[in-house]
Short mmCIF file of C-alpha atoms in Angstrom, two decimals:
data_model
loop_
_atom_site.label_atom_id
_atom_site.label_comp_id
_atom_site.label_asym_id
_atom_site.label_seq_id
_atom_site.Cartn_x
_atom_site.Cartn_y
_atom_site.Cartn_z
CA UNK A 244 -0.40 -0.34 0.10
CA UNK A 245 1.25 3.37 -0.75
CA UNK A 246 2.23 5.95 1.57
CA UNK A 247 0.31 9.01 2.57
CA UNK A 248 1.16 12.62 4.02
CA UNK A 249 -0.17 15.99 4.77
CA UNK A 250 1.15 18.88 3.71
CA UNK A 251 -0.10 21.85 4.37
CA UNK A 252 1.14 25.79 2.80
CA UNK A 253 0.55 23.19 -0.28
CA UNK A 254 -1.10 25.59 -2.49
CA UNK A 255 2.36 26.99 -4.54
CA UNK A 256 5.64 27.53 -3.73
CA UNK A 257 7.77 24.49 -2.09
CA UNK A 258 4.39 22.95 -0.42
CA UNK A 259 2.63 22.52 -3.53
CA UNK A 260 6.07 21.14 -5.01
CA UNK A 261 6.35 18.67 -2.43
CA UNK A 262 3.01 17.81 -3.34
CA UNK A 263 4.58 17.14 -6.29
CA UNK A 264 6.98 15.20 -5.51
CA UNK A 265 5.36 12.66 -2.69
CA UNK A 266 2.71 11.61 -5.86
CA UNK A 267 5.86 11.21 -8.69
CA UNK A 268 6.84 9.05 -5.35
CA UNK A 269 3.51 7.07 -4.98
CA UNK A 270 2.72 8.84 -2.46
CA UNK A 271 -1.57 9.47 -2.01
CA UNK A 272 -1.45 13.65 -0.09
CA UNK A 273 -4.31 15.49 1.83
CA UNK A 274 -2.91 19.28 0.63
CA UNK A 275 -3.91 21.87 3.14
CA UNK A 276 -4.02 26.04 1.82
CA UNK A 277 -5.75 27.94 3.94
CA UNK A 278 -6.36 30.00 -0.02
CA UNK A 279 -7.09 33.78 2.35
CA UNK A 280 -4.73 36.29 2.65
CA UNK A 281 -3.36 37.00 6.72
CA UNK A 282 -3.64 39.86 8.02
CA UNK A 283 -0.52 41.87 8.94
CA UNK A 284 1.22 39.96 6.25
CA UNK A 285 2.44 42.35 3.18
CA UNK A 286 1.59 40.36 -0.02
CA UNK A 287 -0.96 38.56 -1.12
CA UNK A 288 -1.15 34.67 -0.33
CA UNK A 289 -2.28 31.55 -2.72
CA UNK A 290 -6.17 31.40 -3.13
CA UNK A 291 -8.94 28.63 -3.64
CA UNK A 292 -7.81 28.07 -7.76
CA UNK A 293 -3.97 27.41 -6.92
CA UNK A 294 -5.18 24.91 -4.53
CA UNK A 295 -7.05 23.73 -7.16
CA UNK A 296 -4.54 23.54 -9.24
CA UNK A 297 -2.01 21.04 -7.27
CA UNK A 298 -5.31 18.67 -7.01
CA UNK A 299 -6.43 18.99 -10.63
CA UNK A 300 -3.06 17.68 -11.51
CA UNK A 301 -2.70 14.80 -9.64
CA UNK A 302 -6.42 13.66 -9.81
CA UNK A 303 -7.50 11.03 -6.98
CA UNK A 304 -3.89 10.95 -5.62
CA UNK A 305 -4.40 14.44 -3.57
CA UNK A 306 -7.50 15.65 -1.57
CA UNK A 307 -7.60 19.35 -1.49
CA UNK A 308 -8.65 20.82 1.45
CA UNK A 309 -9.04 24.42 2.40
CA UNK A 310 -7.68 24.90 5.89
CA UNK A 311 -5.48 27.14 9.00
CA UNK A 312 -2.70 25.92 10.08
CA UNK A 313 -3.49 27.84 13.36
CA UNK A 314 -6.45 26.33 14.18
CA UNK A 315 -6.21 23.06 15.56
CA UNK A 316 -9.75 21.38 14.19
CA UNK A 317 -8.76 22.51 11.53
CA UNK A 318 -5.98 20.31 11.61
CA UNK A 319 -7.65 17.42 13.25
CA UNK A 320 -9.56 17.37 9.77
CA UNK A 321 -6.91 16.97 7.50
CA UNK A 322 -5.42 14.09 9.35
CA UNK A 323 -9.18 12.70 9.93
CA UNK A 324 -9.70 13.36 5.95
CA UNK A 325 -5.73 11.70 5.78
CA UNK A 326 -7.29 8.23 7.31
CA UNK A 327 -10.89 8.32 5.54
CA UNK A 328 -10.18 9.28 2.21
CA UNK A 329 -6.74 7.02 1.62
CA UNK A 330 -7.08 4.51 5.15
CA UNK A 331 -3.60 5.85 7.35
CA UNK A 332 -1.10 8.83 7.68
CA UNK A 333 2.59 8.15 7.28
CA UNK A 334 3.67 11.30 7.41
CA UNK A 335 3.04 14.63 8.10
CA UNK A 336 5.00 17.98 6.28
CA UNK A 337 4.30 21.96 8.31
CA UNK A 338 5.46 24.11 4.73
CA UNK A 339 2.95 26.70 5.87
CA UNK A 340 4.44 29.92 6.00
CA UNK A 341 4.61 33.59 6.57
CA UNK A 342 6.89 36.91 6.10
CA UNK A 343 6.35 39.80 7.46
CA UNK A 344 8.78 43.51 9.45
CA UNK A 345 10.62 44.84 6.96
CA UNK A 346 11.57 47.12 9.59
CA UNK A 347 13.41 47.62 12.70
CA UNK A 348 12.20 45.07 15.25
CA UNK A 349 11.20 47.45 17.52
CA UNK A 350 9.11 48.96 15.14
CA UNK A 351 7.44 45.89 13.51
CA UNK A 352 3.16 45.63 14.64
CA UNK A 353 1.93 43.97 17.16
CA UNK A 354 0.09 42.26 14.00
CA UNK A 355 2.60 41.64 11.90
CA UNK A 356 4.67 39.43 14.74
CA UNK A 357 1.01 37.87 15.67
CA UNK A 358 0.53 36.18 12.07
CA UNK A 359 4.33 35.52 11.67
CA UNK A 360 5.01 33.83 15.33
CA UNK A 361 1.22 31.64 14.74
CA UNK A 362 1.66 30.81 11.11
CA UNK A 363 4.86 29.28 10.98
CA UNK A 364 5.47 28.15 15.34
CA UNK A 365 1.54 27.78 16.43
CA UNK A 366 0.77 26.07 13.25
CA UNK A 367 3.31 23.72 13.08
CA UNK A 368 2.62 22.71 16.18
CA UNK A 369 -0.74 22.09 15.21
CA UNK A 370 0.07 20.47 12.24
CA UNK A 371 2.08 17.58 15.11
CA UNK A 372 -0.71 17.60 18.31
CA UNK A 373 -2.87 16.57 15.37
CA UNK A 374 -0.86 13.78 14.17
CA UNK A 375 1.21 12.34 16.88
CA UNK A 376 -1.80 10.36 18.40
CA UNK A 377 -2.14 8.30 14.75
CA UNK A 378 1.24 8.28 13.87
CA UNK A 379 2.24 5.97 17.09
CA UNK A 380 -0.80 3.60 16.05
CA UNK A 381 0.66 3.03 12.47
CA UNK A 382 4.03 1.73 14.93
CA UNK A 383 7.21 2.29 14.16
CA UNK A 384 7.26 -0.28 11.35
CA UNK A 385 4.78 2.19 9.17
CA UNK A 386 8.33 4.64 9.16
CA UNK A 387 6.76 7.42 10.37
CA UNK A 388 7.36 11.02 10.07
CA UNK A 389 6.84 14.52 10.35
CA UNK A 390 8.93 17.53 8.39
CA UNK A 391 9.18 20.86 8.82
CA UNK A 392 10.25 23.72 6.80
CA UNK A 393 11.95 26.56 8.79
CA UNK A 394 15.18 28.67 6.86
CA UNK A 395 17.62 29.63 6.28
CA UNK A 396 16.81 32.95 8.91
CA UNK A 397 16.64 30.83 11.94
CA UNK A 398 20.58 31.12 11.56
CA UNK A 399 21.85 33.92 10.45
CA UNK A 400 21.19 38.12 10.94
CA UNK A 401 18.74 39.30 7.67
CA UNK A 402 18.62 42.18 8.44
CA UNK A 403 15.17 44.11 9.28
CA UNK A 404 13.41 40.53 9.65
CA UNK A 405 14.01 39.37 13.30
CA UNK A 406 10.29 38.59 13.67
CA UNK A 407 11.07 35.91 10.81
CA UNK A 408 14.58 34.82 12.04
CA UNK A 409 13.17 34.36 15.15
CA UNK A 410 10.09 31.97 14.10
CA UNK A 411 11.98 30.33 11.79
CA UNK A 412 14.32 29.45 14.52
CA UNK A 413 11.94 28.48 17.39
CA UNK A 414 10.20 25.91 13.96
CA UNK A 415 13.58 24.22 15.26
CA UNK A 416 14.14 24.22 18.57
CA UNK A 417 10.16 22.79 18.38
CA UNK A 418 11.02 19.78 15.91
CA UNK A 419 14.16 19.35 17.65
CA UNK A 420 11.91 18.64 20.70
CA UNK A 421 9.53 17.28 19.19
CA UNK A 422 12.31 14.05 17.67
CA UNK A 423 13.61 13.61 20.79
CA UNK A 424 9.44 13.17 22.67
CA UNK A 425 8.48 10.89 20.49
CA UNK A 426 11.79 8.52 19.41
CA UNK A 427 10.42 6.02 21.72
CA UNK A 428 7.66 5.55 19.79
CA UNK A 429 9.90 5.17 16.11
CA UNK A 430 8.54 8.68 14.73
CA UNK A 431 11.31 10.60 13.14
CA UNK A 432 10.88 14.80 12.87
CA UNK A 433 13.52 17.18 11.24
CA UNK A 434 13.45 20.25 9.45
CA UNK A 435 14.85 21.58 6.41
CA UNK A 436 16.24 25.67 5.70
CA UNK A 437 16.24 26.10 2.80
CA UNK A 438 18.08 29.23 1.30
CA UNK A 439 16.70 31.92 -1.18
CA UNK A 440 14.25 29.55 -2.65
CA UNK A 441 11.85 31.59 -6.68
CA UNK A 442 8.73 31.11 -4.53
CA UNK A 443 5.57 34.24 -3.70
CA UNK A 444 7.17 35.22 -0.26
CA UNK A 445 11.38 35.39 -2.17
CA UNK A 446 9.10 38.07 -3.93
CA UNK A 447 7.72 39.95 -0.84
CA UNK A 448 11.50 39.54 1.00
CA UNK A 449 12.80 41.53 -2.67
CA UNK A 450 9.90 44.26 -1.88
CA UNK A 451 10.50 44.52 1.94
CA UNK A 452 14.40 45.37 0.95
CA UNK A 453 13.31 47.43 -2.03
CA UNK A 454 15.42 44.81 -4.57
CA UNK A 455 14.01 45.23 -8.23
CA UNK A 456 14.70 41.59 -9.14
CA UNK A 457 14.53 39.00 -6.91
CA UNK A 458 17.59 37.38 -8.88
CA UNK A 459 20.34 39.65 -6.44
CA UNK A 460 19.50 37.36 -3.90
CA UNK A 461 21.89 34.63 -5.61
CA UNK A 462 25.04 35.91 -4.57
CA UNK A 463 24.51 35.28 -1.03
CA UNK A 464 24.52 31.40 -2.05
CA UNK A 465 27.51 29.50 -3.20
CA UNK A 466 26.04 27.43 -6.15
CA UNK A 467 24.97 31.92 -7.40
CA UNK A 468 22.23 31.03 -8.32
CA UNK A 469 18.30 30.53 -6.62
CA UNK A 470 17.01 27.81 -5.48
CA UNK A 471 14.04 26.15 -7.12
CA UNK A 472 10.83 24.70 -4.77
CA UNK A 473 11.28 21.34 -6.64
CA UNK A 474 14.89 21.13 -4.98
CA UNK A 475 13.79 22.06 -1.77
CA UNK A 476 10.91 19.51 -2.01
CA UNK A 477 13.19 16.19 -2.35
CA UNK A 478 14.98 16.78 0.17
CA UNK A 479 11.68 16.69 2.34
CA UNK A 480 10.61 13.81 0.60
CA UNK A 481 13.51 11.95 1.19
CA UNK A 482 13.29 12.82 4.60
CA UNK A 483 10.01 11.17 4.45
CA UNK A 484 10.81 7.80 2.92
CA UNK A 485 11.08 5.01 5.27
CA UNK A 486 15.13 5.24 4.04
CA UNK A 487 16.27 8.16 6.59
CA UNK A 488 15.25 5.89 9.13
CA UNK A 489 18.18 6.92 11.01
CA UNK A 490 17.72 10.69 10.79
CA UNK A 491 16.25 12.36 13.33
CA UNK A 492 16.05 15.71 15.19
CA UNK A 493 18.22 17.42 12.46
CA UNK A 494 18.10 20.74 10.56
CA UNK A 495 18.94 19.62 7.11
CA UNK A 496 20.37 23.16 4.83
CA UNK A 497 19.25 23.41 1.54
CA UNK A 498 20.67 26.72 0.97
CA UNK A 499 22.87 26.42 -1.81
CA UNK A 500 25.36 26.57 0.68
CA UNK A 501 27.26 28.83 2.80
CA UNK A 502 29.38 32.31 1.68
CA UNK A 503 32.38 33.85 2.32
#
């Protein structure tokens, strides 16, 4: 029987690429996205038609679900949908994330700070909390997996993005703690920290810095180019697989390599 995953932030960017990669590997997926804007986030988020497009290109292998990662009820519904629709749950991927700020940390609005913290950190927590009972029931032999998307911003001081960097560092800490808690059950939990990746969020980052072209971020990566969402998704999919059985509590950099 093929493996089953829940992926949040699935309507576009890295989340959509993860859905594509997992389906290509034989998974069936519940693709979850809020599909509307979040107050305090200075750019447009995915829309229902974006999620519908992800579902349409995969047919019966993907079930689309509009849901907010900050809602415990919505994440429980996502997990329940996986079990009811596909019969099981083997992996969850927390790819939903937002960026806000663009000024000194002491000038960041409460609304922006709340958006960054709740979507990036609380969202991962709600997904994990909903998934763990089902993953525990699957047993270690089913190779249950938890993967979250952090950011290279968790490991460096980004100008005028302190709140975002703090939130992504919190994701790393949350998942590492989860890995320790769940190791006795054979459930692994890991983080992937992407560098500058060609997504709508990177376009928003360029706007915050007043850059005319996202390609200007490429010089901060040793490879000298932006990453594609599929490259990050490939690492996430591997961490979801039985082949990654010896890795837990890791923060995997998919960042194009350090400069300097």
